[in-house]
Short mmCIF file of C-alpha atoms and ligand atoms in Angstrom, two decimals:
data_model
loop_
_atom_site.label_atom_id
_atom_site.label_comp_id
_atom_site.label_asym_id
_atom_site.label_seq_id
_atom_site.Cartn_x
_atom_site.Cartn_y
_atom_site.Cartn_z
CA MET A 4 -14.15 6.41 35.75
CA LYS A 5 -12.96 9.98 35.23
CA ILE A 6 -9.84 10.39 33.08
CA SER A 7 -7.55 13.24 34.07
CA LYS A 8 -6.25 15.82 31.59
CA LYS A 9 -2.78 14.43 32.19
CA GLU A 10 -3.86 10.93 31.14
CA ILE A 11 -5.56 12.29 28.02
CA LEU A 12 -2.34 14.14 27.11
CA ILE A 13 -0.17 11.06 27.76
CA ASN A 14 -2.48 8.90 25.61
CA SER A 15 -2.39 11.43 22.74
CA VAL A 16 1.42 11.58 22.85
CA LYS A 17 1.58 7.76 22.89
CA ARG A 18 -0.67 7.62 19.82
CA VAL A 19 1.47 10.11 17.89
CA VAL A 20 4.66 8.20 18.80
CA GLU A 21 3.03 4.93 17.73
CA LEU A 22 2.03 6.38 14.34
CA GLU A 23 5.47 7.90 13.79
CA LYS A 24 7.11 4.53 14.59
CA LEU A 25 4.86 2.78 12.09
CA SER A 26 5.99 5.21 9.43
CA GLY A 27 9.65 4.45 10.13
CA VAL A 28 10.71 7.16 12.60
CA GLU A 29 13.20 5.68 15.05
CA GLU A 30 14.26 8.60 17.21
CA PHE A 31 12.23 11.17 19.10
CA CYS A 32 13.46 14.44 20.53
CA ILE A 33 11.78 16.72 23.05
CA ALA A 34 13.03 20.30 23.29
CA GLY A 35 16.10 19.31 21.30
CA ARG A 36 17.14 16.46 23.61
CA GLN A 37 17.17 12.90 22.41
CA VAL A 38 14.90 10.92 24.71
CA LYS A 39 14.45 7.65 22.93
CA LYS A 40 16.56 5.74 20.50
CA ASN A 41 15.33 2.56 18.96
CA THR A 42 18.60 1.18 17.62
CA LYS A 43 18.57 -1.62 15.05
CA LYS A 44 20.03 -3.96 17.71
CA HIS A 45 17.02 -3.55 19.96
CA LYS A 46 14.36 -3.31 17.30
CA LYS A 47 12.20 -6.44 17.27
CA LYS A 48 11.42 -7.46 13.71
CA VAL A 49 7.75 -8.13 13.28
CA SER A 50 6.67 -10.59 10.58
CA LEU A 51 4.03 -9.67 8.02
CA GLU A 52 1.64 -12.18 9.59
CA GLU A 53 2.21 -10.76 13.10
CA TYR A 54 1.70 -7.28 11.76
CA LYS A 55 -1.56 -8.32 10.11
CA ASN A 56 -2.82 -9.70 13.42
CA ASN A 57 -1.73 -6.52 15.22
CA ILE A 58 -3.70 -4.16 13.02
CA SER A 59 -6.67 -6.04 11.59
CA SER A 60 -9.15 -4.89 14.19
CA CYS A 61 -8.32 -1.23 13.38
CA GLN A 62 -10.93 1.40 14.23
CA LYS A 63 -8.80 4.47 13.49
CA CYS A 64 -11.33 5.85 11.00
CA PRO A 65 -15.10 5.44 10.49
CA LEU A 66 -14.58 2.81 7.73
CA GLY A 67 -13.83 0.38 10.55
CA LYS A 68 -17.55 0.43 11.39
CA THR A 69 -18.86 -0.10 7.84
CA ARG A 70 -16.41 -2.72 6.54
CA ILE A 71 -17.01 -6.46 6.37
CA SER A 72 -13.27 -7.20 6.09
CA PHE A 73 -10.02 -5.46 6.89
CA VAL A 74 -8.22 -6.17 3.59
CA PHE A 75 -4.59 -6.30 4.70
CA GLY A 76 -3.22 -7.34 1.30
CA ALA A 77 -1.93 -10.68 0.06
CA GLY A 78 1.13 -12.33 -1.38
CA SER A 79 4.71 -13.09 -0.57
CA PRO A 80 6.33 -11.45 2.50
CA LYS A 81 9.55 -11.45 0.44
CA ALA A 82 8.03 -10.10 -2.77
CA PRO A 83 10.46 -8.23 -5.03
CA LEU A 84 7.45 -6.45 -6.52
CA MET A 85 4.55 -4.85 -4.68
CA PHE A 86 1.36 -3.51 -6.27
CA VAL A 87 -0.59 -0.76 -4.55
CA GLY A 88 -4.19 -0.11 -5.57
CA GLU A 89 -6.72 2.33 -4.16
CA ALA A 90 -9.07 0.58 -1.77
CA PRO A 91 -11.06 -2.64 -1.54
CA GLY A 92 -14.29 -2.77 -3.54
CA ARG A 93 -17.38 -4.85 -2.80
CA ASP A 94 -15.88 -8.22 -3.81
CA GLU A 95 -12.68 -7.55 -1.85
CA ASP A 96 -14.64 -6.43 1.22
CA GLN A 97 -16.71 -9.62 1.06
CA GLN A 98 -13.78 -11.98 0.50
CA GLY A 99 -11.09 -10.19 2.56
CA GLU A 100 -8.61 -10.37 -0.36
CA PRO A 101 -7.35 -7.56 -2.57
CA PHE A 102 -8.13 -7.43 -6.30
CA VAL A 103 -10.45 -10.42 -6.60
CA GLY A 104 -13.14 -8.87 -8.84
CA ARG A 105 -12.93 -8.24 -12.60
CA ALA A 106 -10.13 -5.71 -12.20
CA GLY A 107 -8.31 -8.26 -10.05
CA GLN A 108 -8.54 -10.91 -12.76
CA LEU A 109 -6.96 -8.46 -15.17
CA LEU A 110 -4.25 -7.66 -12.62
CA THR A 111 -3.47 -11.39 -12.41
CA LYS A 112 -2.97 -11.44 -16.21
CA ILE A 113 -0.73 -8.34 -16.00
CA ILE A 114 1.42 -10.04 -13.33
CA GLU A 115 1.63 -13.21 -15.42
CA SER A 116 2.62 -11.21 -18.49
CA ILE A 117 6.06 -10.70 -16.94
CA GLY A 118 6.42 -14.33 -15.89
CA LEU A 119 5.34 -13.95 -12.24
CA LYS A 120 2.41 -15.39 -10.31
CA ARG A 121 0.16 -13.60 -7.81
CA GLU A 122 1.87 -15.52 -4.98
CA ASP A 123 5.28 -14.13 -6.03
CA VAL A 124 4.27 -10.50 -5.54
CA PHE A 125 2.46 -8.59 -2.79
CA ILE A 126 -0.81 -6.84 -3.58
CA GLY A 127 -2.06 -4.11 -1.27
CA ASN A 128 -4.04 -0.91 -1.27
CA ILE A 129 -3.82 2.64 0.04
CA LEU A 130 -6.89 1.95 2.21
CA LYS A 131 -7.52 -1.37 3.97
CA CYS A 132 -11.28 -0.88 4.24
CA ARG A 133 -13.92 -0.28 1.58
CA PRO A 134 -15.26 3.27 1.32
CA PRO A 135 -19.08 3.20 1.07
CA GLN A 136 -20.29 2.99 -2.56
CA ASN A 137 -16.61 2.86 -3.59
CA ARG A 138 -16.30 6.63 -3.21
CA ASN A 139 -12.81 8.18 -3.27
CA PRO A 140 -10.82 7.82 -0.03
CA LEU A 141 -10.96 10.89 2.22
CA PRO A 142 -7.78 12.67 3.38
CA THR A 143 -8.50 11.66 7.00
CA GLU A 144 -8.85 8.00 5.97
CA ILE A 145 -5.60 8.18 4.02
CA SER A 146 -3.63 9.69 6.89
CA ALA A 147 -5.02 7.09 9.28
CA CYS A 148 -4.21 4.20 6.93
CA THR A 149 -0.95 5.19 5.19
CA PRO A 150 1.31 4.28 8.16
CA TYR A 151 0.10 0.67 7.71
CA LEU A 152 1.20 0.65 4.07
CA LEU A 153 4.57 2.16 5.00
CA LYS A 154 5.13 -0.53 7.61
CA GLN A 155 4.17 -3.24 5.10
CA ILE A 156 6.73 -1.80 2.67
CA ASP A 157 9.30 -1.72 5.48
CA ILE A 158 8.69 -5.40 6.29
CA ILE A 159 8.56 -6.66 2.69
CA LYS A 160 11.29 -4.38 1.32
CA PRO A 161 10.29 -4.82 -2.33
CA LYS A 162 12.73 -3.80 -5.03
CA VAL A 163 9.96 -2.18 -7.04
CA ILE A 164 6.51 -0.79 -6.21
CA CYS A 165 3.92 -0.48 -8.96
CA SER A 166 1.13 1.94 -8.09
CA LEU A 167 -2.15 1.24 -9.83
CA GLY A 168 -4.21 4.20 -10.97
CA LYS A 169 -4.41 7.90 -10.38
CA PHE A 170 -5.31 7.69 -6.74
CA SER A 171 -2.48 5.44 -5.62
CA ALA A 172 0.17 7.32 -7.63
CA GLN A 173 -1.00 10.76 -6.52
CA THR A 174 -1.16 9.69 -2.88
CA LEU A 175 2.23 7.97 -2.81
CA LEU A 176 3.97 10.71 -4.76
CA ASN A 177 2.09 13.51 -3.03
CA SER A 178 1.28 14.94 -6.44
CA GLU A 179 -1.72 16.23 -8.36
CA THR A 180 -0.24 15.47 -11.76
CA PRO A 181 -2.58 13.34 -13.92
CA ILE A 182 -1.75 9.63 -14.06
CA SER A 183 -1.27 9.89 -17.85
CA ARG A 184 1.77 12.09 -17.14
CA LEU A 185 2.99 10.31 -14.03
CA ARG A 186 3.05 6.81 -15.54
CA GLY A 187 5.90 5.29 -17.46
CA LYS A 188 8.79 6.54 -15.27
CA PHE A 189 10.42 5.36 -12.08
CA TYR A 190 10.28 7.61 -9.00
CA ASP A 191 12.03 7.26 -5.68
CA TYR A 192 9.68 6.24 -2.88
CA HIS A 193 11.47 5.94 0.47
CA GLY A 194 14.49 4.52 -1.39
CA ILE A 195 12.41 2.10 -3.50
CA LYS A 196 11.73 2.43 -7.23
CA LEU A 197 8.10 3.27 -7.86
CA MET A 198 6.44 2.91 -11.26
CA PRO A 199 2.94 4.37 -11.61
CA THR A 200 0.70 2.73 -14.18
CA TYR A 201 -3.01 2.69 -15.05
CA HIS A 202 -5.48 0.91 -12.79
CA PRO A 203 -6.80 -2.39 -14.20
CA ALA A 204 -10.39 -1.11 -13.70
CA TYR A 205 -9.54 1.79 -16.04
CA LEU A 206 -8.18 -0.70 -18.59
CA LEU A 207 -11.49 -2.57 -18.53
CA ARG A 208 -13.13 0.63 -19.82
CA ASN A 209 -10.23 1.90 -21.96
CA GLN A 210 -8.53 -0.83 -23.98
CA SER A 211 -6.14 1.75 -25.46
CA GLY A 212 -4.32 2.04 -22.11
CA LYS A 213 -3.17 -1.59 -22.31
CA LYS A 214 -0.23 -0.76 -24.57
CA ASP A 215 1.13 1.74 -22.03
CA VAL A 216 0.70 -0.71 -19.16
CA TRP A 217 2.63 -3.31 -21.13
CA GLU A 218 5.47 -0.78 -21.61
CA ASP A 219 5.46 -0.05 -17.85
CA MET A 220 5.48 -3.76 -17.01
CA LYS A 221 8.41 -4.37 -19.38
CA ALA A 222 10.36 -1.60 -17.60
CA ILE A 223 9.55 -3.23 -14.22
CA ALA A 224 10.61 -6.67 -15.52
CA LYS A 225 13.91 -5.18 -16.73
CA GLU A 226 14.49 -3.51 -13.36
CA LEU A 227 13.89 -6.86 -11.63
CA GLY A 228 16.10 -8.75 -14.11
CA LEU A 229 13.18 -10.92 -15.25
CA LYS A 230 13.15 -12.75 -18.55
CA LEU A 231 9.86 -12.13 -20.31
CA PRO A 232 7.87 -15.28 -21.19
CA GLN A 233 7.60 -16.19 -24.87
CA LYS A 234 4.34 -14.94 -26.39
CA LYS A 235 1.94 -17.85 -27.06
N1 URA B 322 -9.51 -1.83 -6.76
C1 URA B 322 -8.50 -1.49 -5.93
O1 URA B 322 -7.92 -0.42 -6.06
N2 URA B 322 -8.16 -2.36 -5.00
C2 URA B 322 -8.74 -3.55 -4.85
O2 URA B 322 -8.35 -4.30 -3.97
C3 URA B 322 -9.77 -3.86 -5.75
C4 URA B 322 -10.15 -2.99 -6.69
#
């Protein structure tokens, strides 16, 4: 079947509108005239589970072809704290869960250090699919995948986001500043407090970073009004 130029144009516009909506845009204007308004009253709230089902067969970038699993993220849909890593690795790709390898076990300990459990928080990544050989995410992959993360944040509405590692912090803050300088302070991310800290995989290689991560976690706990557990 031959597709007309008009249909191709309509489909491209639909795709752009869909992406904009995922990233929180509610109104669209053409030539200065408002043509669509999605008021709060009419906006259907999608649950995190529904959203997962809607997007988990994504093929927006080539990683859709090489992945085993679409790693949506895991945890509470009402989490006050959300962690954002870089991308699934081999273990995560195989199991379909974020942070399940060695770095994940360390992340669990970090979460527990402020008196929370993995199920209390939400753990996600910048990319939902594993880049081959764990290479760095490409800009095209990030722009295809970031609207999903924004929508997850919009559904969960965490009080604090903790970005893990250079890649997550630099992507979310649109910055090239090294993680050693970004970490340790809160930033505003779409109205939510964002604390960058070191990635647990980095801590496995550099024990000296643990002290800084502990400082960052204490600041997060304070922001969330959490009482720190007694040291055993
Ligand atoms: N590293 C990440 O950044 N994310 C994961 O899910 C696992 C390892």
